[in-house]
PDB file of N, CA and C in Angstrom:
ATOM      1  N   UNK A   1      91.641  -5.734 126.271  1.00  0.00           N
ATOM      2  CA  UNK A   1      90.377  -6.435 126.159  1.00  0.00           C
ATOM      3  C   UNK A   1      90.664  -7.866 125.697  1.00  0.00           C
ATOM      4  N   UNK A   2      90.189  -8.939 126.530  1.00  0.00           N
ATOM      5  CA  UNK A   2      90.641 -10.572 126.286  1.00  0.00           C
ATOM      6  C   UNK A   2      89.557 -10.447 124.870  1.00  0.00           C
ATOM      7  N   UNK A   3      90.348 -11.652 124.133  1.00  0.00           N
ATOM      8  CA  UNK A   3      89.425 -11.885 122.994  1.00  0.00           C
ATOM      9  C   UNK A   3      89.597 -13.363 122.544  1.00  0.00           C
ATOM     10  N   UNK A   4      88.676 -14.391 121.941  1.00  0.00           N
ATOM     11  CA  UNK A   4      89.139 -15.656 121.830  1.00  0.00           C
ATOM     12  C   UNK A   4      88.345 -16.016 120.868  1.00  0.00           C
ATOM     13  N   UNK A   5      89.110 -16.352 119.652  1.00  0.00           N
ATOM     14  CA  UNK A   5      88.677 -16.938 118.424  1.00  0.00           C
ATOM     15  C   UNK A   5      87.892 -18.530 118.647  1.00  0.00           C
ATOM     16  N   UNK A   6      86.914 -18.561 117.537  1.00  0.00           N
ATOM     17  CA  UNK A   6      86.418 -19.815 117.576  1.00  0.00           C
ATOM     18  C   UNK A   6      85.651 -20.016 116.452  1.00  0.00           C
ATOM     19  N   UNK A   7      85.964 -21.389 116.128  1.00  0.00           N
ATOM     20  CA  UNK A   7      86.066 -22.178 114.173  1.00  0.00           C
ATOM     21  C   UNK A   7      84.111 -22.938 114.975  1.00  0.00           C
ATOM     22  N   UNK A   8      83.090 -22.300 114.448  1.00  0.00           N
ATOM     23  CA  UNK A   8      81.938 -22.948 115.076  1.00  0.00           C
ATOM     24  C   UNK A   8      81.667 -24.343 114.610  1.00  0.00           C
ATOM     25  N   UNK A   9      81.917 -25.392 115.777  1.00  0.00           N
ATOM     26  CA  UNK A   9      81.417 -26.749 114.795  1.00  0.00           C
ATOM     27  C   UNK A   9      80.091 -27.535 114.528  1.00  0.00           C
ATOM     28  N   UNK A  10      78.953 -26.622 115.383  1.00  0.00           N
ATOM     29  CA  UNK A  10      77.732 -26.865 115.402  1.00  0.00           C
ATOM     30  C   UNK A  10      77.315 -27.185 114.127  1.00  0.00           C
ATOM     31  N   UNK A  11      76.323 -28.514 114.129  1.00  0.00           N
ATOM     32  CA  UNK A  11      75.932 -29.036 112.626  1.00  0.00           C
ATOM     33  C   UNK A  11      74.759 -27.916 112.283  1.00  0.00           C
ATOM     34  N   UNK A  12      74.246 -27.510 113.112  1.00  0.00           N
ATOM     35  CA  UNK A  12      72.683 -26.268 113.126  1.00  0.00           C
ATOM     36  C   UNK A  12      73.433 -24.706 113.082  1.00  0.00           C
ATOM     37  N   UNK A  13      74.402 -24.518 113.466  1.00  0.00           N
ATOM     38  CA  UNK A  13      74.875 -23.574 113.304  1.00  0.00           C
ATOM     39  C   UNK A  13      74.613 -22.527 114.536  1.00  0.00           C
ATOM     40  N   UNK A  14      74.241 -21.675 114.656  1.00  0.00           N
ATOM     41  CA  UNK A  14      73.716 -20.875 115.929  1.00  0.00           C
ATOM     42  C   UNK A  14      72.238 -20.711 115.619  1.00  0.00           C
ATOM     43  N   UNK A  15      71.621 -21.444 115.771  1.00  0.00           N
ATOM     44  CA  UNK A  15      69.865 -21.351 115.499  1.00  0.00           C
ATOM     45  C   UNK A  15      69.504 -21.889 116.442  1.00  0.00           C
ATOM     46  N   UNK A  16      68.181 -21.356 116.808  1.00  0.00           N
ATOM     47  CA  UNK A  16      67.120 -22.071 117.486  1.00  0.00           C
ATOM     48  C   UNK A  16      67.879 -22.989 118.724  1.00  0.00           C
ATOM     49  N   UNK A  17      68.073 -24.234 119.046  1.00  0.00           N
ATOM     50  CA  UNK A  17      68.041 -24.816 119.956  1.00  0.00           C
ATOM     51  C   UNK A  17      70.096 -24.250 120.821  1.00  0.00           C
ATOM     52  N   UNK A  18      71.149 -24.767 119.957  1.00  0.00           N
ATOM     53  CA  UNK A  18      72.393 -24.471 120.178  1.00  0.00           C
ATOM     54  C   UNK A  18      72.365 -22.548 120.227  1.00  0.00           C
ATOM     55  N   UNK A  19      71.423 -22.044 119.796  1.00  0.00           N
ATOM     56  CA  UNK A  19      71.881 -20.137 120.075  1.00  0.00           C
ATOM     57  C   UNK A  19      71.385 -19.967 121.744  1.00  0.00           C
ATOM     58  N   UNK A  20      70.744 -20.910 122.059  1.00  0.00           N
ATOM     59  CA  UNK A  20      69.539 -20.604 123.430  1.00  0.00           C
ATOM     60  C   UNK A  20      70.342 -21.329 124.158  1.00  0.00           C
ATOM     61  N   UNK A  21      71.203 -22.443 123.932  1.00  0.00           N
ATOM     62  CA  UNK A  21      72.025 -23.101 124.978  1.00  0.00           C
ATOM     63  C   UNK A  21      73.203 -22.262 125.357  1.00  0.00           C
ATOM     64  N   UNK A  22      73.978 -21.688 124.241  1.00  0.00           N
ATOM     65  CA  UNK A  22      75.178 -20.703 124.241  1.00  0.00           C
ATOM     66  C   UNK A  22      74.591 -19.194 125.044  1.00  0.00           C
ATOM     67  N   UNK A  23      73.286 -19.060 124.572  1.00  0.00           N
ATOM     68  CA  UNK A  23      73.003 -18.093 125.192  1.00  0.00           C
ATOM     69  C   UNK A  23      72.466 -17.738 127.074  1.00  0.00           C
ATOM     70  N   UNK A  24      72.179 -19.012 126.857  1.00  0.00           N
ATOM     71  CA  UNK A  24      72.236 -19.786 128.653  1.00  0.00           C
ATOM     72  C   UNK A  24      73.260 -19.998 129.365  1.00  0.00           C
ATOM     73  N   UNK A  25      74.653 -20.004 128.143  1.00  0.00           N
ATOM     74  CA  UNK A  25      76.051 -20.201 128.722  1.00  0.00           C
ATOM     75  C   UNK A  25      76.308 -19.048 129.350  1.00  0.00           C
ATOM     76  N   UNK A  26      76.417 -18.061 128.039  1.00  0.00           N
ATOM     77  CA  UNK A  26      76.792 -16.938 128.543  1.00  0.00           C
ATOM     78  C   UNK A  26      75.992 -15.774 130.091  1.00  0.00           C
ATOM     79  N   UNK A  27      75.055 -16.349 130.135  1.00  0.00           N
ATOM     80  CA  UNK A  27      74.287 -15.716 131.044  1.00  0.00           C
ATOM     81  C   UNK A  27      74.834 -15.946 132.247  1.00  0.00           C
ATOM     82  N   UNK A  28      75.204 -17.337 132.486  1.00  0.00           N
ATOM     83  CA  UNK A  28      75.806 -17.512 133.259  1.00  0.00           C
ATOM     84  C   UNK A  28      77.239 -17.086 134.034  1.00  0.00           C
ATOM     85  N   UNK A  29      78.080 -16.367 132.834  1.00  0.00           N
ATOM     86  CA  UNK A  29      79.160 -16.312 133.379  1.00  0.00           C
ATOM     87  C   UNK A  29      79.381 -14.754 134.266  1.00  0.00           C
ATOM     88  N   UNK A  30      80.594 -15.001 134.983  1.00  0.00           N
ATOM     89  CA  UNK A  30      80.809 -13.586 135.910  1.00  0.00           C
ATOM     90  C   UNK A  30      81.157 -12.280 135.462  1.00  0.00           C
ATOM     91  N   UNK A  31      80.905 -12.452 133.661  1.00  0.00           N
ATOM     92  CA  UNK A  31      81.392 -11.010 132.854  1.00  0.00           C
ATOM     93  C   UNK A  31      80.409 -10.799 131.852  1.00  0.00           C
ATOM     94  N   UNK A  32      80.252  -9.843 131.581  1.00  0.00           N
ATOM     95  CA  UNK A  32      79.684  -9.511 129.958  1.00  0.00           C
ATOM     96  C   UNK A  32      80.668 -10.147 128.771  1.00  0.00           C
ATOM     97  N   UNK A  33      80.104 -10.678 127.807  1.00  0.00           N
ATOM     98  CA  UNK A  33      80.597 -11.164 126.482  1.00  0.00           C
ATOM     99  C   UNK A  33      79.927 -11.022 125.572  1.00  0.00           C
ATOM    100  N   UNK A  34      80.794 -10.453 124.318  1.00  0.00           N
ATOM    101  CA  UNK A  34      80.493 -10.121 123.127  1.00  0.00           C
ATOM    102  C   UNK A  34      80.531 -10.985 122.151  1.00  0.00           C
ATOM    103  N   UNK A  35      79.892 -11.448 121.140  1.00  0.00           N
ATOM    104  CA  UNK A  35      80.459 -12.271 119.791  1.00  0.00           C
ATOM    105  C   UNK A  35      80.123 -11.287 118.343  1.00  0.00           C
ATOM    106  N   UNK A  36      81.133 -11.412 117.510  1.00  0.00           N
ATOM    107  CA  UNK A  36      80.899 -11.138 116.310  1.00  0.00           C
ATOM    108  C   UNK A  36      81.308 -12.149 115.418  1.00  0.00           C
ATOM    109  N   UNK A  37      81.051 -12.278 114.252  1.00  0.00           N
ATOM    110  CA  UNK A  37      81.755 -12.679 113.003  1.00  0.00           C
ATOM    111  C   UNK A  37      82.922 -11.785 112.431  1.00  0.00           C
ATOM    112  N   UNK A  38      83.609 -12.262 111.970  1.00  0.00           N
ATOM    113  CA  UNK A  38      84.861 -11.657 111.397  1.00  0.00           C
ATOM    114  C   UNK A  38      84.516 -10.374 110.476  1.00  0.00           C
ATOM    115  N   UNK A  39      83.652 -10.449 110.179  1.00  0.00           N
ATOM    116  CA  UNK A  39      83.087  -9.543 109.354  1.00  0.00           C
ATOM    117  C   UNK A  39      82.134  -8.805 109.658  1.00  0.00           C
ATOM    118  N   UNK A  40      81.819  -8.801 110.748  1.00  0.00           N
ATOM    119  CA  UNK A  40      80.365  -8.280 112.010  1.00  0.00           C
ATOM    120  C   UNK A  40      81.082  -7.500 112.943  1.00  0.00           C
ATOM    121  N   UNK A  41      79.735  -6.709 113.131  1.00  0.00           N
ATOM    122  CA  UNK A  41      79.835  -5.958 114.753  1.00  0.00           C
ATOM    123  C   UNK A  41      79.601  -7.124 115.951  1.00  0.00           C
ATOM    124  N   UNK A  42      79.896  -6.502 117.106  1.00  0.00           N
ATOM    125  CA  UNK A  42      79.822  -7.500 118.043  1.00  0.00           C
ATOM    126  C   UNK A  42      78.338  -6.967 119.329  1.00  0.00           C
ATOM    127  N   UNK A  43      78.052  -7.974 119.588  1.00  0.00           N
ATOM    128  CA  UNK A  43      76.103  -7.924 120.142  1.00  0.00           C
ATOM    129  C   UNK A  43      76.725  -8.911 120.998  1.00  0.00           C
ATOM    130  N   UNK A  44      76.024  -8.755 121.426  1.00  0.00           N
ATOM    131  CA  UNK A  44      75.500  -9.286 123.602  1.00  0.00           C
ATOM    132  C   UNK A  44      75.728 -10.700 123.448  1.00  0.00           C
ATOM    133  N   UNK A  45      76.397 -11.973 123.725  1.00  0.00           N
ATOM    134  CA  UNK A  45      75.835 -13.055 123.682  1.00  0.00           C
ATOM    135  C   UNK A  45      75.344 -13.308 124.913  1.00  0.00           C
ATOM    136  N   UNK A  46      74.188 -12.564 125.498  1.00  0.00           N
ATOM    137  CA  UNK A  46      73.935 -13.203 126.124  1.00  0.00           C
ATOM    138  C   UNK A  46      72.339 -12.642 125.835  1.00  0.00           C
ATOM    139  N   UNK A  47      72.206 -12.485 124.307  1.00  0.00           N
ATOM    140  CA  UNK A  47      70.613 -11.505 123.635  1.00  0.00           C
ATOM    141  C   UNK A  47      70.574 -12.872 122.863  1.00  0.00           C
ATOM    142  N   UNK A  48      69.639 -13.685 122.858  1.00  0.00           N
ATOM    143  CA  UNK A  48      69.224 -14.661 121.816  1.00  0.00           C
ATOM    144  C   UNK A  48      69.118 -14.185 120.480  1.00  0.00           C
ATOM    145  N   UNK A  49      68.076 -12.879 120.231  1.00  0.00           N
ATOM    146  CA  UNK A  49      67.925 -12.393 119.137  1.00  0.00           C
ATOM    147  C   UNK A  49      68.994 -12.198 118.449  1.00  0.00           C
ATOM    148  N   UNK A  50      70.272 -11.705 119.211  1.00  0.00           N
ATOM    149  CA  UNK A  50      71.383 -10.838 118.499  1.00  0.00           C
ATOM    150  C   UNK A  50      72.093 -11.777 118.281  1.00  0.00           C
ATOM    151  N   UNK A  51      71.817 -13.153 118.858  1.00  0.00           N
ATOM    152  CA  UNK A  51      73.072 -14.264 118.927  1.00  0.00           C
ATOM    153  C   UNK A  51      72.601 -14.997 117.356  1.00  0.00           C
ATOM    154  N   UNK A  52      71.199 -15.156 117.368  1.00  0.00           N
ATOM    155  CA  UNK A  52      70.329 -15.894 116.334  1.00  0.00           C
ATOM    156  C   UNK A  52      70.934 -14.582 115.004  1.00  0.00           C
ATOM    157  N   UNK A  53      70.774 -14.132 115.120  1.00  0.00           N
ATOM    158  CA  UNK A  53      70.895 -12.405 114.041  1.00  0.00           C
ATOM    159  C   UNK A  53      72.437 -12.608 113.360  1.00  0.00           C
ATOM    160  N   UNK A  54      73.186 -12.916 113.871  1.00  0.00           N
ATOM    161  CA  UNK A  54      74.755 -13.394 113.618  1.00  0.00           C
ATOM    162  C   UNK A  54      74.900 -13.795 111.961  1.00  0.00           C
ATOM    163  N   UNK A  55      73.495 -15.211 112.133  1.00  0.00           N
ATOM    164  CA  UNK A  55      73.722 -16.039 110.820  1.00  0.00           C
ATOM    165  C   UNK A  55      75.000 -16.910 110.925  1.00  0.00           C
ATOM    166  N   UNK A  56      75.713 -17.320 112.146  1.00  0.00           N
ATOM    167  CA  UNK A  56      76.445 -18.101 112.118  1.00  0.00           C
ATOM    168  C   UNK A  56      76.535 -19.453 111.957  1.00  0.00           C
ATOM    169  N   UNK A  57      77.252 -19.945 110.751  1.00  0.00           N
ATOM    170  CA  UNK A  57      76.902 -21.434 110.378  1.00  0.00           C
ATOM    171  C   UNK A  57      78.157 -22.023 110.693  1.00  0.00           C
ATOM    172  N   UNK A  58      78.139 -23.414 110.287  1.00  0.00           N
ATOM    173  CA  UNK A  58      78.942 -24.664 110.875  1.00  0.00           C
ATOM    174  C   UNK A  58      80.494 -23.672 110.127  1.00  0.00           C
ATOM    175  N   UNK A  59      81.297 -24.056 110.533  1.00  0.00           N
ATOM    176  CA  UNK A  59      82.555 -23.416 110.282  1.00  0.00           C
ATOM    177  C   UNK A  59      82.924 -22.541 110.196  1.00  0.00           C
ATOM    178  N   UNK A  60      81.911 -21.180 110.104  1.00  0.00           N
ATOM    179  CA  UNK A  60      82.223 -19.698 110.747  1.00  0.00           C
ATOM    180  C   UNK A  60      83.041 -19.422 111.854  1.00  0.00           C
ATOM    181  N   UNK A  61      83.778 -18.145 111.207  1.00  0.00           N
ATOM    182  CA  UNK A  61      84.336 -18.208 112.895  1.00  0.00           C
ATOM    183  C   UNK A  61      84.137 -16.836 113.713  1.00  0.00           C
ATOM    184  N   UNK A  62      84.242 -17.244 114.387  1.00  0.00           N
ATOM    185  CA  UNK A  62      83.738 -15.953 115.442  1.00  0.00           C
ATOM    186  C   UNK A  62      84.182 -15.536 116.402  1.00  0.00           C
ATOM    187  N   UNK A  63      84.293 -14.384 117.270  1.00  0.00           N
ATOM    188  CA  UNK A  63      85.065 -14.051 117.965  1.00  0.00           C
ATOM    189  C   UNK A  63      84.390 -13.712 119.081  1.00  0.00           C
ATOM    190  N   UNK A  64      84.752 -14.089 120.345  1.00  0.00           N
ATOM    191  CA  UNK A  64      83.932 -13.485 122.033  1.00  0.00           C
ATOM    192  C   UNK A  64      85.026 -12.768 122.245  1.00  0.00           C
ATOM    193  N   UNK A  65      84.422 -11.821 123.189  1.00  0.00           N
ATOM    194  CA  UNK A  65      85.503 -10.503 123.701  1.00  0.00           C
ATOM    195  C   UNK A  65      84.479 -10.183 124.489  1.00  0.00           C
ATOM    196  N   UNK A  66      85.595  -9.576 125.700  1.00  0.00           N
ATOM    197  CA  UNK A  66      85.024  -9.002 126.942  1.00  0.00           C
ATOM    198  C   UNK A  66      85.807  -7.684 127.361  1.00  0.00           C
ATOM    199  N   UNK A  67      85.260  -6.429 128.144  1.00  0.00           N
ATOM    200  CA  UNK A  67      85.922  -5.398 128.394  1.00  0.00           C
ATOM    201  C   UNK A  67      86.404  -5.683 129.946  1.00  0.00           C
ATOM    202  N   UNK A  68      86.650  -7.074 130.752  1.00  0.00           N
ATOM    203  CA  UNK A  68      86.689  -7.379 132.329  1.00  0.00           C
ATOM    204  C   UNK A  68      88.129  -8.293 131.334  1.00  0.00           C
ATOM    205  N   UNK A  69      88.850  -7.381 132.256  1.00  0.00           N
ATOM    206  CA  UNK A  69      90.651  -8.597 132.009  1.00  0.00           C
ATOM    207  C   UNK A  69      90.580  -9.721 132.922  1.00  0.00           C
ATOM    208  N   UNK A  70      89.891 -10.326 133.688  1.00  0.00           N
ATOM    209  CA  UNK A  70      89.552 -11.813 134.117  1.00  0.00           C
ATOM    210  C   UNK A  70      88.393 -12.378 133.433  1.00  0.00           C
ATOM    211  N   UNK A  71      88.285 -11.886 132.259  1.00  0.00           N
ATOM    212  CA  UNK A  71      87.164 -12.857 131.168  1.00  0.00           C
ATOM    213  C   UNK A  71      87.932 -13.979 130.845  1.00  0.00           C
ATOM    214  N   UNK A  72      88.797 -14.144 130.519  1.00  0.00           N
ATOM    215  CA  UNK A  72      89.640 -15.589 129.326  1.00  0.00           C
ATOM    216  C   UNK A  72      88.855 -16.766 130.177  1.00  0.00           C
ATOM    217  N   UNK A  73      88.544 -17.241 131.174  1.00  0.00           N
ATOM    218  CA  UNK A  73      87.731 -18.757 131.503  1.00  0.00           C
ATOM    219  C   UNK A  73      86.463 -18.578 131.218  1.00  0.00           C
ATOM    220  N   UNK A  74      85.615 -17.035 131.001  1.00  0.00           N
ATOM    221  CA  UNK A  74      84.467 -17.328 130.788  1.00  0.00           C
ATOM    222  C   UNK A  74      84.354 -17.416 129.003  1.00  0.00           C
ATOM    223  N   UNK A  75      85.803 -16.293 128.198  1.00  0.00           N
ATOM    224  CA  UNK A  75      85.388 -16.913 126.922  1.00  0.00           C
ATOM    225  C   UNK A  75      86.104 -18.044 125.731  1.00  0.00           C
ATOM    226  N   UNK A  76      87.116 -18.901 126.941  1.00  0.00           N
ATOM    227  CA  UNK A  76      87.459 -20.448 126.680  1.00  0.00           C
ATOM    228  C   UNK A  76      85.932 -21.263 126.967  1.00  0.00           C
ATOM    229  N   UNK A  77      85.161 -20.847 128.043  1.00  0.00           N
ATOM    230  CA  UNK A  77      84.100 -21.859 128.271  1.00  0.00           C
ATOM    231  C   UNK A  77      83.237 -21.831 126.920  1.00  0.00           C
ATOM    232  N   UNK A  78      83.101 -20.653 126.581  1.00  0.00           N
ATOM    233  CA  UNK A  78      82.125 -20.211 125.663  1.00  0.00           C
ATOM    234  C   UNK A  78      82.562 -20.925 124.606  1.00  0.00           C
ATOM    235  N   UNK A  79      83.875 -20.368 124.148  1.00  0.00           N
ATOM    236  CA  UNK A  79      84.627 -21.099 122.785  1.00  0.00           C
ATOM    237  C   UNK A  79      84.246 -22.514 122.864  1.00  0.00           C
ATOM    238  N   UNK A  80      84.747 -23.274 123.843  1.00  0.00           N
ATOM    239  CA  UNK A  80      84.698 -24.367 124.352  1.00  0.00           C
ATOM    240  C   UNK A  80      83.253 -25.107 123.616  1.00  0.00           C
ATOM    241  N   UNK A  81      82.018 -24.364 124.099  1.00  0.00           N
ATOM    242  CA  UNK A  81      81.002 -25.290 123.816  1.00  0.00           C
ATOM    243  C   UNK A  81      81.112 -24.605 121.852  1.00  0.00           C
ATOM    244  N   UNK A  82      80.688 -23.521 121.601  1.00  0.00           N
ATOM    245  CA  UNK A  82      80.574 -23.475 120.114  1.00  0.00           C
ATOM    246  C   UNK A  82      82.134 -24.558 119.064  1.00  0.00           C
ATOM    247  N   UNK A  83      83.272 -24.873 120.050  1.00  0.00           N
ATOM    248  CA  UNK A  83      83.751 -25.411 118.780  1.00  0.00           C
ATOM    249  C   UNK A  83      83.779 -26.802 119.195  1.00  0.00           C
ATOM    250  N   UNK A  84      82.365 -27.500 119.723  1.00  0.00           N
ATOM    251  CA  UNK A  84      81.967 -28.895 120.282  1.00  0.00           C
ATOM    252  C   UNK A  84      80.979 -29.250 119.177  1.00  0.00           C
ATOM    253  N   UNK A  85      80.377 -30.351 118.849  1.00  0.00           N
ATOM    254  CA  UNK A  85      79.318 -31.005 118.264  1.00  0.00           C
ATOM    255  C   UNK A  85      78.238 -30.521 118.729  1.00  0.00           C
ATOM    256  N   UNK A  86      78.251 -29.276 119.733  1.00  0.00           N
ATOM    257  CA  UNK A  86      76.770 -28.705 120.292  1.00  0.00           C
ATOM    258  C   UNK A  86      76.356 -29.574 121.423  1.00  0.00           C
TER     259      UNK A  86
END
């Protein structure tokens, strides 16, 4: 199962406007993806509620994982935008 760490650099954290963009990311891609916190179960990112539910703030880190072994470009993209300025 691919898995890809990520240090979140969002100043809002995963709320409201950046959880609905990530969560628009993920919708998009050609696999299912998971996120948890290091310390969390892992939920749908591609469920706003469950993404918002996280409580993930600016420097949390978090982890996407997928059960499709050609996930790693959809969860570098993902990583990609959460460890951006949003």
């Amino acid at each position: 199962m691919p898995e890809r760490r990520a240090v979140l650099a969002i100043a809002e954290g995963l709320h409201a406007r950046p959880a609905a963009l990530f969560v628009n990311l993920a919708a998009q891609q050609p696999v299912a993806v998971t996120i948890r916190k290091a310390d969390g179960d892992p939920v749908p990112a591609s469920s706003i509620l469950s993404v918002m539910g996280l409580g993930a703030g600016p420097g949390d880190e978090v982890f996407l994982a997928s059960d499709d072994a050609a996930a790693q470009p959809s969860l570098d993209a993902l990583a990609q935008y959460l460890e951006s300025a949003g």
